Each structure stands twice: as C-alpha cells, then as structure tokens.
Coordinates of C-alpha atoms in Angstrom, one line a residue:
X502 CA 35.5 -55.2 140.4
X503 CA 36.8 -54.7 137.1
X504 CA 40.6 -55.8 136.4
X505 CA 43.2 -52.9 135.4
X506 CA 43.4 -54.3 131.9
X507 CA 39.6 -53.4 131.9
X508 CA 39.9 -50.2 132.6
X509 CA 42.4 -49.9 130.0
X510 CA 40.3 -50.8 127.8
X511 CA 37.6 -49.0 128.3
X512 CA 39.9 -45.9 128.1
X513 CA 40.8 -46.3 125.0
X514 CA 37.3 -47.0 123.6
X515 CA 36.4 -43.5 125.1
X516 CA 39.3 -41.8 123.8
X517 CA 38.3 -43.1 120.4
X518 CA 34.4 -42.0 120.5
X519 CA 35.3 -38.5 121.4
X520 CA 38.1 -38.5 118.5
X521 CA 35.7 -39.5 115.9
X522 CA 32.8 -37.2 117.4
X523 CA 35.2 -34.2 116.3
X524 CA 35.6 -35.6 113.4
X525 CA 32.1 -35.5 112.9
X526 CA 31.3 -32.3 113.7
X527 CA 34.2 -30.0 113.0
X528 CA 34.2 -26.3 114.5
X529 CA 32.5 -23.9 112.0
X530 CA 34.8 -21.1 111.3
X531 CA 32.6 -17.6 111.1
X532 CA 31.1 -16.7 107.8
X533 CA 32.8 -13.5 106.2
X534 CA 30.9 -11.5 104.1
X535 CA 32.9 -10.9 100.3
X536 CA 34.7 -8.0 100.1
X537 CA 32.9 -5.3 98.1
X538 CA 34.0 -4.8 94.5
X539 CA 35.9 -1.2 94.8
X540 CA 35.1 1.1 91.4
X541 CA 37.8 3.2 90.3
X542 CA 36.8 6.7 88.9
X543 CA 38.9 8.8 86.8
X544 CA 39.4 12.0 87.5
X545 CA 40.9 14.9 84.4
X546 CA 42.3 17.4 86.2
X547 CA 44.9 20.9 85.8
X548 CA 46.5 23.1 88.4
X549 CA 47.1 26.6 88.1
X550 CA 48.5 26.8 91.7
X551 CA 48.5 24.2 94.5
X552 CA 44.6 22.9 93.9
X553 CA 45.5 19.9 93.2
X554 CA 47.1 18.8 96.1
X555 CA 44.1 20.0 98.3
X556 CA 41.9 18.2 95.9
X557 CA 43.6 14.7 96.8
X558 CA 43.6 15.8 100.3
X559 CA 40.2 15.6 100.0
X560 CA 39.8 12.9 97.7
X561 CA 42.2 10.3 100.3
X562 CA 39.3 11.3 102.8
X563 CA 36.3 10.7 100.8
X564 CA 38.2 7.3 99.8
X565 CA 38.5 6.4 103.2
X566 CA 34.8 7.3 104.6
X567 CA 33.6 5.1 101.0
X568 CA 36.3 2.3 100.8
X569 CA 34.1 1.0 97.4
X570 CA 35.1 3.5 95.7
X571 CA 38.5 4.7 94.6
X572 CA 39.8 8.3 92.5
X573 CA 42.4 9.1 90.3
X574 CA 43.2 12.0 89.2
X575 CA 44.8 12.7 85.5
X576 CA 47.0 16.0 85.7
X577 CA 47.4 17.7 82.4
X578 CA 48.6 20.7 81.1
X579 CA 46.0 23.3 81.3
X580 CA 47.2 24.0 77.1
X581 CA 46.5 20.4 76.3
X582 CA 43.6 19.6 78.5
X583 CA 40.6 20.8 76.2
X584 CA 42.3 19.0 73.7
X585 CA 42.9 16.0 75.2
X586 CA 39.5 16.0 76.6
X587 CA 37.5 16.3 73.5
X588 CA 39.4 13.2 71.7
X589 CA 39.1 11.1 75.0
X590 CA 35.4 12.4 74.8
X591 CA 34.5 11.4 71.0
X592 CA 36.5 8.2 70.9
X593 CA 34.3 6.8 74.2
X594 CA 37.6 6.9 76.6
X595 CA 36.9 9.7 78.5
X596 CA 37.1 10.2 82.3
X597 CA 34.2 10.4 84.9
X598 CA 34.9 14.0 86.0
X599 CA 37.2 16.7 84.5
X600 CA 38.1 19.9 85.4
X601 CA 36.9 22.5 82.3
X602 CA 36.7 26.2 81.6
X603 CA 35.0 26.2 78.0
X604 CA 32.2 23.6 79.3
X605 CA 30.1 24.5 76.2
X606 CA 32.2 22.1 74.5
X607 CA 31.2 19.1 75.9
X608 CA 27.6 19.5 76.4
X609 CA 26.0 17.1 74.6
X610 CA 28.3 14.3 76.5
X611 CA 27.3 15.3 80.5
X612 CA 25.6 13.5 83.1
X613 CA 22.8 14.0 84.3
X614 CA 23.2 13.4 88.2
X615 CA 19.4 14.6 89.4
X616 CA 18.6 11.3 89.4
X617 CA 21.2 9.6 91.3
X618 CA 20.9 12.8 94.0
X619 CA 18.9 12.5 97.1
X620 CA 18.1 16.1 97.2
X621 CA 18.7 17.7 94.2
X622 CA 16.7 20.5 94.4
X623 CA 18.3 21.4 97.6
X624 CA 21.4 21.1 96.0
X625 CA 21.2 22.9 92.8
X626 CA 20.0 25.8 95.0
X627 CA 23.8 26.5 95.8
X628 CA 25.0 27.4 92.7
X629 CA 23.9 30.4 90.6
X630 CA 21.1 29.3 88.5
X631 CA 23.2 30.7 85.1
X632 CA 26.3 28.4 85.8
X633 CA 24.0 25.3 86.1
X634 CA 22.3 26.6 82.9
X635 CA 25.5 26.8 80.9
X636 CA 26.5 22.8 81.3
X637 CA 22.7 22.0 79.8
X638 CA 21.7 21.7 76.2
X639 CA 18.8 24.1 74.9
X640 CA 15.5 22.9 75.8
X641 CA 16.9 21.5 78.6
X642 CA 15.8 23.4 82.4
X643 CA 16.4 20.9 85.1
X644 CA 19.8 19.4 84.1
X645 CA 22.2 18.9 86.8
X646 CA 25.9 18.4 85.3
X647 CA 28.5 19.7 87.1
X648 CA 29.5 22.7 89.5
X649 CA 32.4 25.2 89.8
X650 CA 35.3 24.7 91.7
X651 CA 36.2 28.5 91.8
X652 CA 34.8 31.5 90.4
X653 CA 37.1 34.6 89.5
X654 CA 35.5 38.0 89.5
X655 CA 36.8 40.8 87.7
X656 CA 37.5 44.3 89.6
X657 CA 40.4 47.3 90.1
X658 CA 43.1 47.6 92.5
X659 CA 44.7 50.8 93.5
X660 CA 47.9 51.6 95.6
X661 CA 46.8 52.8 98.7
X662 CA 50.1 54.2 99.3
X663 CA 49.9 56.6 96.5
X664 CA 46.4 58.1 97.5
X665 CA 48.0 58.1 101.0
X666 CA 51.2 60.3 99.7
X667 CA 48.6 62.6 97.8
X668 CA 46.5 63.4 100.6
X669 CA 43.3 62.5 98.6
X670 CA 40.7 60.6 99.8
X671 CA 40.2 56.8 99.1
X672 CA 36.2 57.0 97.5
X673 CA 35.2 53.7 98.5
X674 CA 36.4 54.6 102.3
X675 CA 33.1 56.3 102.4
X676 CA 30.8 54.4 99.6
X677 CA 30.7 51.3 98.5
X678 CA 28.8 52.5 95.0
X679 CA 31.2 54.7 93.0
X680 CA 31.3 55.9 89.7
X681 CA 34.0 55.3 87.4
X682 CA 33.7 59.5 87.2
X683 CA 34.8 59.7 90.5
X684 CA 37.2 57.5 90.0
X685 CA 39.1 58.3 87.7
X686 CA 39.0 62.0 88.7
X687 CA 40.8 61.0 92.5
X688 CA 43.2 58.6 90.4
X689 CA 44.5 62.2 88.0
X690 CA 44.9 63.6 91.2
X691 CA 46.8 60.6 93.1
X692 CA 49.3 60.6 89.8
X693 CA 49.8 64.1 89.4
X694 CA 50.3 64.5 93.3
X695 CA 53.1 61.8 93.2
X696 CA 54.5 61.9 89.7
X697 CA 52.9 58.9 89.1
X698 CA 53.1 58.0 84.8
X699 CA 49.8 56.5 84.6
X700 CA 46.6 56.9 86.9
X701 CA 44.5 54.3 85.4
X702 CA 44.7 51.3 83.3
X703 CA 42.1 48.1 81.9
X704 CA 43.5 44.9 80.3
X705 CA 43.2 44.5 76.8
X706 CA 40.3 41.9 76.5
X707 CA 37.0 42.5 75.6
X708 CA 35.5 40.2 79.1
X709 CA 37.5 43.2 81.2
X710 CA 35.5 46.0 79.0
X711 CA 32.1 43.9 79.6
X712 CA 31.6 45.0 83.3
X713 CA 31.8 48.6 83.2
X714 CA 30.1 48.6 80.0
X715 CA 27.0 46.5 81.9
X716 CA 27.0 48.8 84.6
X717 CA 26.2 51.6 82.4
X718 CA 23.7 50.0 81.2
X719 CA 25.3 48.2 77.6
X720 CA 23.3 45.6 77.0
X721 CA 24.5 42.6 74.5
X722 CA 22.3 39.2 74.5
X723 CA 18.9 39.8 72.4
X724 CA 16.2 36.8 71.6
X725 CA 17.9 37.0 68.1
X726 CA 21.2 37.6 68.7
X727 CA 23.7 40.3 69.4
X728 CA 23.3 44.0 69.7
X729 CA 26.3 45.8 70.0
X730 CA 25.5 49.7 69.2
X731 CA 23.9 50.9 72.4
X732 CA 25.0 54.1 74.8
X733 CA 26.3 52.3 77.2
X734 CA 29.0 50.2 74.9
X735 CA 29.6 53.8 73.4
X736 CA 30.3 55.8 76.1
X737 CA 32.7 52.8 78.0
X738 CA 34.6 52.8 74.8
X739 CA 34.8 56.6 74.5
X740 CA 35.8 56.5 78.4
X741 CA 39.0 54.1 77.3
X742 CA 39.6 56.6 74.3
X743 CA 39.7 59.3 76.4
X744 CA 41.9 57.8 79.2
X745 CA 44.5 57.2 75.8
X746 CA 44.0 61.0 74.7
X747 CA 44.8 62.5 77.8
X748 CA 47.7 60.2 78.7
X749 CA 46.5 58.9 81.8
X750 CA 47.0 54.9 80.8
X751 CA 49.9 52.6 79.3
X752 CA 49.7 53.2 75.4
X753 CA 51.5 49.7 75.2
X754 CA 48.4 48.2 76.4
X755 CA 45.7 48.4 74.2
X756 CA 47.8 50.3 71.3
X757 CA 50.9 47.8 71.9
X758 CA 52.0 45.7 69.1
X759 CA 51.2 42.0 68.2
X760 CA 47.8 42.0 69.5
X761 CA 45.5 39.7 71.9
X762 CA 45.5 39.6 74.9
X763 CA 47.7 42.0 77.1
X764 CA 47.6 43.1 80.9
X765 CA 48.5 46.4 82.8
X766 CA 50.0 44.5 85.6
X767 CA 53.5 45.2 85.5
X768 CA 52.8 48.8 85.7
X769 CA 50.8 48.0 89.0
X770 CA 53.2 46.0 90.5
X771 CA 56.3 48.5 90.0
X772 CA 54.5 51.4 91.4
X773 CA 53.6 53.1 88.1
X774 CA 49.6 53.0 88.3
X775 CA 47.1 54.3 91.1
X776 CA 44.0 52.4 89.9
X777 CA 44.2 48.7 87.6
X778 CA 40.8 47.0 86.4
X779 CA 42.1 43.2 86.6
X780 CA 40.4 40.6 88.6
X781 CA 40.9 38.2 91.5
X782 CA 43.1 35.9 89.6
X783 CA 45.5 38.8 90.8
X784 CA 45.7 38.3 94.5
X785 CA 48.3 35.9 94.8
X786 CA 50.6 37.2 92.3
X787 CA 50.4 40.8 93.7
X788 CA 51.3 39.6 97.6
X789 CA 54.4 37.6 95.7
X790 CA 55.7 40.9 93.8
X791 CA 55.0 43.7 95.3
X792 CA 55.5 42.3 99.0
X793 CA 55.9 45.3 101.2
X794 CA 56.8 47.6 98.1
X795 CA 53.5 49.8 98.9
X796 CA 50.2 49.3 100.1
X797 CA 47.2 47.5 97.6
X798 CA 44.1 46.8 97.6
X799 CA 41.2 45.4 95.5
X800 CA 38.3 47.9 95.4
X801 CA 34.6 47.2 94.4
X802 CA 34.0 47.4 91.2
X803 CA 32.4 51.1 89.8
X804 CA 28.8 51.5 89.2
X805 CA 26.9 53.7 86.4
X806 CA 23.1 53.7 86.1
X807 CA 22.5 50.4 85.3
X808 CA 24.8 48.5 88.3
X809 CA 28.2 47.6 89.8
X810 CA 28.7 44.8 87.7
X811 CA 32.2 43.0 87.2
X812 CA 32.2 39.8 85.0
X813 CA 32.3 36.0 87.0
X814 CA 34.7 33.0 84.9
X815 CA 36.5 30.0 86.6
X816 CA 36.6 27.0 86.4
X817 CA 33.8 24.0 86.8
X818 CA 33.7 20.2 87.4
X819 CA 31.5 18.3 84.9
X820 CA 30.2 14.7 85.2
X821 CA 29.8 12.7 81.8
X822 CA 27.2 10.3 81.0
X823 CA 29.6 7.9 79.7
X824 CA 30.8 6.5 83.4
X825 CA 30.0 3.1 84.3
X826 CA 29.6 4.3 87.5
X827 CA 27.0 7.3 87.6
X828 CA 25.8 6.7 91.8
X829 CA 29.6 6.7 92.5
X830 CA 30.4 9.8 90.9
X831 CA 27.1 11.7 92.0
X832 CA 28.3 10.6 95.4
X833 CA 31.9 12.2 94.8
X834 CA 30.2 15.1 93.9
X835 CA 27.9 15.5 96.2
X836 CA 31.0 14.9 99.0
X837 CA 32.8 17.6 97.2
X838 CA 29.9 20.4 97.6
X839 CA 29.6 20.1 101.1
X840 CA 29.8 23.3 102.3
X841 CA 32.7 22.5 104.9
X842 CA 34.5 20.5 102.1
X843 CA 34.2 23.0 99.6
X844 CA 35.0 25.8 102.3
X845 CA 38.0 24.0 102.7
X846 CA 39.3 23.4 99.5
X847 CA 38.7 27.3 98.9
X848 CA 40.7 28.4 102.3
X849 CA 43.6 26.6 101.0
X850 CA 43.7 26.9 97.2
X851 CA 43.1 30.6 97.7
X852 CA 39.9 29.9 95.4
X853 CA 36.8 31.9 95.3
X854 CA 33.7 29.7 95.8
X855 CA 30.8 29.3 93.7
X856 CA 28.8 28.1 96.4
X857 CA 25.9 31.0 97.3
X858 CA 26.0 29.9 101.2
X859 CA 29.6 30.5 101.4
X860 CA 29.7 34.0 99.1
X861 CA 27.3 35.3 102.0
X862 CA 29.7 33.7 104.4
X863 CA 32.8 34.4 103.5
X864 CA 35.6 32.4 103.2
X865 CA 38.5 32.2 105.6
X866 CA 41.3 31.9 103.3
X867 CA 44.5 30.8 104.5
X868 CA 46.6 34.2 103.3
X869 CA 45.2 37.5 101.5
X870 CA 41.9 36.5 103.3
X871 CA 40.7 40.4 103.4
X872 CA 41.5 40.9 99.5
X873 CA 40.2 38.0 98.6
X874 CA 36.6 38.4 100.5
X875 CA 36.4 41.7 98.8
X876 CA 35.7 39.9 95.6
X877 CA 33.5 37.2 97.3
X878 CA 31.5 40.2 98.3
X879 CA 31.3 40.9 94.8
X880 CA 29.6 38.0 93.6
X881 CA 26.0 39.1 94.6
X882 CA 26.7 42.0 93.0
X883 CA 27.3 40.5 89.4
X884 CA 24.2 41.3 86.6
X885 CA 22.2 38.1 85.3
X886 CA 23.8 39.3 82.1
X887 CA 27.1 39.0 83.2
X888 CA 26.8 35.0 83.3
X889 CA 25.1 35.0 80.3
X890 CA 27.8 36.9 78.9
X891 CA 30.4 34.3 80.6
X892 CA 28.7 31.1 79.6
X893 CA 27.7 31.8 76.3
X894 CA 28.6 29.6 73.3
X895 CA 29.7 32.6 71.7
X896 CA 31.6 34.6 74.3
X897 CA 35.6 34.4 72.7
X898 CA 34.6 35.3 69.6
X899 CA 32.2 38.7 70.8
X900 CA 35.4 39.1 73.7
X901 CA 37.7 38.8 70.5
X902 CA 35.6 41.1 68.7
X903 CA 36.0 43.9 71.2
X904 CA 39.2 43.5 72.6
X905 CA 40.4 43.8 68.5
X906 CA 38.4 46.4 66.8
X907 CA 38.6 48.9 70.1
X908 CA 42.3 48.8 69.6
X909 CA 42.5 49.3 66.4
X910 CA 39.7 52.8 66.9
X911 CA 42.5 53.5 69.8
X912 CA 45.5 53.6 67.2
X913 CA 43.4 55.4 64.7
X914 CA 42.6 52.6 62.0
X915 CA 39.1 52.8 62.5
X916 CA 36.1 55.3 64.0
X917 CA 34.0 54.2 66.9
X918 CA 31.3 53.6 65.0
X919 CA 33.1 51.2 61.7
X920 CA 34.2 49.5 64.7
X921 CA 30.4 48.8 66.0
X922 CA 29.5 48.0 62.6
X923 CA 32.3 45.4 62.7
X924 CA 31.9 44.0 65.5
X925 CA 27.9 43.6 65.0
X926 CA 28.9 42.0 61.4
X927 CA 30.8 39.5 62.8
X928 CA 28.5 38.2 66.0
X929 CA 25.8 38.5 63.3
X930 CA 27.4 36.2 61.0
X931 CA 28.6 33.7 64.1
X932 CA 24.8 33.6 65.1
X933 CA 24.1 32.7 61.5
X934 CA 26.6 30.1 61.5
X935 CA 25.5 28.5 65.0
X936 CA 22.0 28.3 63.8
X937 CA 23.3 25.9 60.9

C-alpha cells in the first residue's frame, strides 16, 4: 500500500505530463482561405432624369451577388462629359465604362468583350445589329463594345381633345399605316373646327425631317457618299413649305431668329397645335405640363411608299480596352443586359429599351406606360437606314445641313433646289475630308 505522500506525488507527475503534452501539441485553429482581392471599376456616367439612381440600385446588387468586384460611378454634366471623356481617354486615365451619345468618337479606344463573354453570339443577338455596328471600326464585323441603355424614337403627338371637340375622326383609331396626307388633312379640320392657330408642327432639326423623308422613300447613304437630291427629300421639304404657306404651323419655328435647334412644344403643351412631330424624349415632360389640361397622345409615325419610319438615338454604354479589369467589366455588362435587369431599369427610368426581346415585350413602365409602349412598338418599324443615318460619323453635320439651308428656302433666302446643291456641296466635301 502506497503512503499518502505517494500518491501526492504521483499526482503531480501526472499533472505535469498532461501539461507539457498540450504543450506539445497545441489545438490547430481552422485554416481561412485569403480574402479575395476586390477590383474597383469606374464607371462615367450623366443623368437626364432619375437614371442614375436606378443604375446604383442595380449596381449595390450586382456588388453584393460579386463581392470581388466593386463600381463607381462618376456623374458629370451631360455638357462636359464628351469633353471630359476624350481627355481622360487620350491621356490613358479614362474609366472602364461610360455613358455616351456620340460613340463614334471613341472608337478606336473600345473593348472588345467577345472574348471574355460566355455566349456572345447569343448575346449580341439582343441588340439591333446597326447599333453594335456603330461602336466598331471599319473592317471590323464581329466587335462587341458596348450596348444602349435607352433608345428614343421620334414620332407626333396630337390632342385628342381637340379632334374630340371637332367631331373628326382620330386616323390611327382605324389604321395603324397612315399617310402624312391624311393627316394633315384631319389636323386643318381639328384646327379650323376649334379655332385652333396651328394644326401641325415639326422641330427644327434635320434628324426630325429624316423620318418622313425615309418613308417616302428619300434615300441618303450611297457606297460613295451622300446623295441628297432625290423625290422623296423634295417632296418632305415642299410638304414643310407648304405647311408655312398656308399658315397651318408656328413661323417662329423653322423661320424664327437665331437659328439651330428649336422645338414646337410649347405650342403643344398650351393647347395651340392638334398634331406635333417630336419624339419619346417627350413623354415625361408632357404628363408634367399639360397634366389634365386636355387629352394627348403619341401616334405612330406616318407612312409614304417607302415605310413608317421615325428615326432611333439614345444613349449607349461602351467598354474600353484600357481597363485592367476586362472579365470584370464584361461581367458588369453582361449583369446589366439581363433581360429582367434591363426591364427593370427601363420601368423605372421611364427609358425605352434597346433590347429586341423586350421591344416585342413591352415594357411595364412605372407611369405613362401606354404612351410610352407606343414608341416601343415603334422600334421594329424603324428602316435599316434610319440607324445608319443615327450612327453615322457624319450625322450632325448632314442634320446641320438640313435643318439650316431648309430654313433659310422657308424664309425665302434660297430656292429648294440651291439649297440641295448646298447641302450635297457640303456632305461632299465632309466625305472628302474624312477620307484624308
């Protein structure tokens, strides 16, 4: 029998085995795997309306579904951004995406995402195949660069209410394809039945005159350049001339001092016009000002012989090739095309899409949904020549062209056909100059 002191003893001994096999093998704490390294992309952006704040929306979701990636977003001053873009652009500084209208600019300096895509076929088959074409550099077919965040289509308006107080029939009631003829004709009718000072009016810009002139079968894009002198450019213009002869549109407009660019929509929106050739970028400032005044309306646009054409523009988000990030930014893009992202940020920013499964859908636009889907509904209606028109690298200067020498065969400085002659000098000598 051992003594107590033994046992002591050999208690202690124990205790100090087990202390120095901890010591010895110490509890592993669980490996954690690095955190990943989180890119930040840069984003040039402008807001006409509340875009942008729909466009973070988004942008805080695709952050958190992709935590290795985060967005900013650079908010300029739609005046300044093109500006501000290009020097960023030259000097190497520029962002990953921007936000652009004249994307010829910038060609030479896009991304090409197709190789960072893991369907790009299927996904340049959204987008009309003249908008992808106009972010590419000649020669080049398969480029993928960019896509638009809206479109805007150009179309008339009329006051319901007047055609309502005249008793005369609304045309496109009973037919979606409806001359400019008949048109006109039921507009005389509206204003002389209500006293109405003007019955039709077009904005003073040569991309406004380009639709109806299409339609009736103008034609302006040649393998060599520009032709302006055919009947269908002749007899749009001598349809304007004769709305100023008879008295039927604003003077002010197209005669009004100071020249550029001027709009009818003031007479719209005070009740003094029955029909106004404008465009979607309307919409939203029509529900704001006239309110419950009177009843509106956009209509589709007018065919001739050749079509019911109006004219697409907008706005398009381009990629650059000098990201250090190119999978990250494809990915962004590729997040922001899905077609219930895309649908989204359209509802809300009261954007027309430039996505062809949701033009066939429809969109369902938070307010003005049934004015805006009129236009949606016009975008399968728009002629291959009115995106070439659009997206070519000469498009302000022929729009310039028109918009300046019409007026001045309006206020009697010039005949119809010195201002053809004019106007073909001019693109002539631009297409020279390009070619240098």
């Amino acid at each position: 029998m051992k003594s107590p002191k033994s046992l002591i003893l050999l208690l202690i001994l124990s205790m100090i085995v087990t202390a120095c096999g901890s010591e010895a093998t110490p509890t592993q704490a669980p490996t954690q795997a690095p955190p990943a390294e989180v890119v930040e992309l840069r984003m040039m952006w402008y807001n006409d309306g509340v875009e942008g704040e729909v466009m973070r929306d988004l942008l805080d979701r695709f952050e958190a579904a992709n935590p290795d990636i985060r967005v900013v977003m650079d908010t300029v001053a739609y005046a300044d951004l093109h500006t501000i873009l290009q020097g960023q652009v030259e000097a190497g500084t520029g962002p990953d995406l921007a936000r652009v209208t004249d994307v010829n600019r910038f060609k030479q300096y896009y991304l090409e995402m197709r190789p960072y895509m893991a369907d790009p076929d299927g996904w340049a088959a959204n987008w009309p195949e003249a908008v992808l074409n106009s972010l590419r550099v000649p020669g080049d077919t398969k480029g993928l660069h960019g896509f638009p965040t809206q479109f805007t289509v150009t179309g008339p308006f009329i006051n319901r209410t007047l055609f309502e107080q005249a008793g005369v029939p609304v045309p496109s009631d009973t037919s979606d394809k409806v001359t400019w003829e008949t048109w006109v004709e039921a507009a005389k009718k509206v204003a002389a039945a209500t006293g109405t000072p003007y019955a039709v009016a077009i904005d003073r810009t040569g991309h406004r005159f380009w639709g109806p002139s299409l339609s009736r079968c103008a034609t302006y894009i040649t393998e060599d350049g520009f032709k302006i002198d055919t009947p269908g450019f002749r007899s749009t213009a001598q349809m304007i001339m004769d709305w100023h002869k008879e008295g039927i549109t604003p003077l002010e407009v197209w005669a009004g001092s100071g020249g550029g660019y001027a709009a009818a929509n003031e007479f719209f929106v005070n009740g003094q016009l029955v029909l106004y050739m404008s465009g979607s970028w309307q919409v939203g400032q029509f529900a704001t000002l006239i309110g419950d005044k009177f009843d509106w309306e956009p209509i589709p646009n007018p065919c001739g012989d050749c079509g019911c054409t109006g004219i697409p523009g907008g706005a398009l988000l381009v990629t650059f090739a000098s990201t250090k990030y190119p999978a990250q930014v494809t990915r962004l893009v590729e997040y922001l095309t899905q077609e219930e992202v895309l649908a989204e940020f359209s509802a809300r920013s009261l954007f027309i899409p430039g996505h062809v499964g949701l033009t066939k859908k429809g969109v369902d636009f938070v307010s003005n949904k049934e004015a805006l889907n009129v236009f949606v509904n016009e975008i399968s209606k728009l002629m291959p020549e009115a995106y070439a028109l659009q997206y070519h690298p000469l498009t302000f200067i022929l729009n310039t062209e028109i918009r300046d020498r019409l007026s001045q065969v309006i206020v009697g400085e010039l005949t119809l056909d010195e201002a053809i002659q004019k106007i073909q000098g001019r693109m002539d000598q631009a297409v020279a100059e390009q070619g240098q």
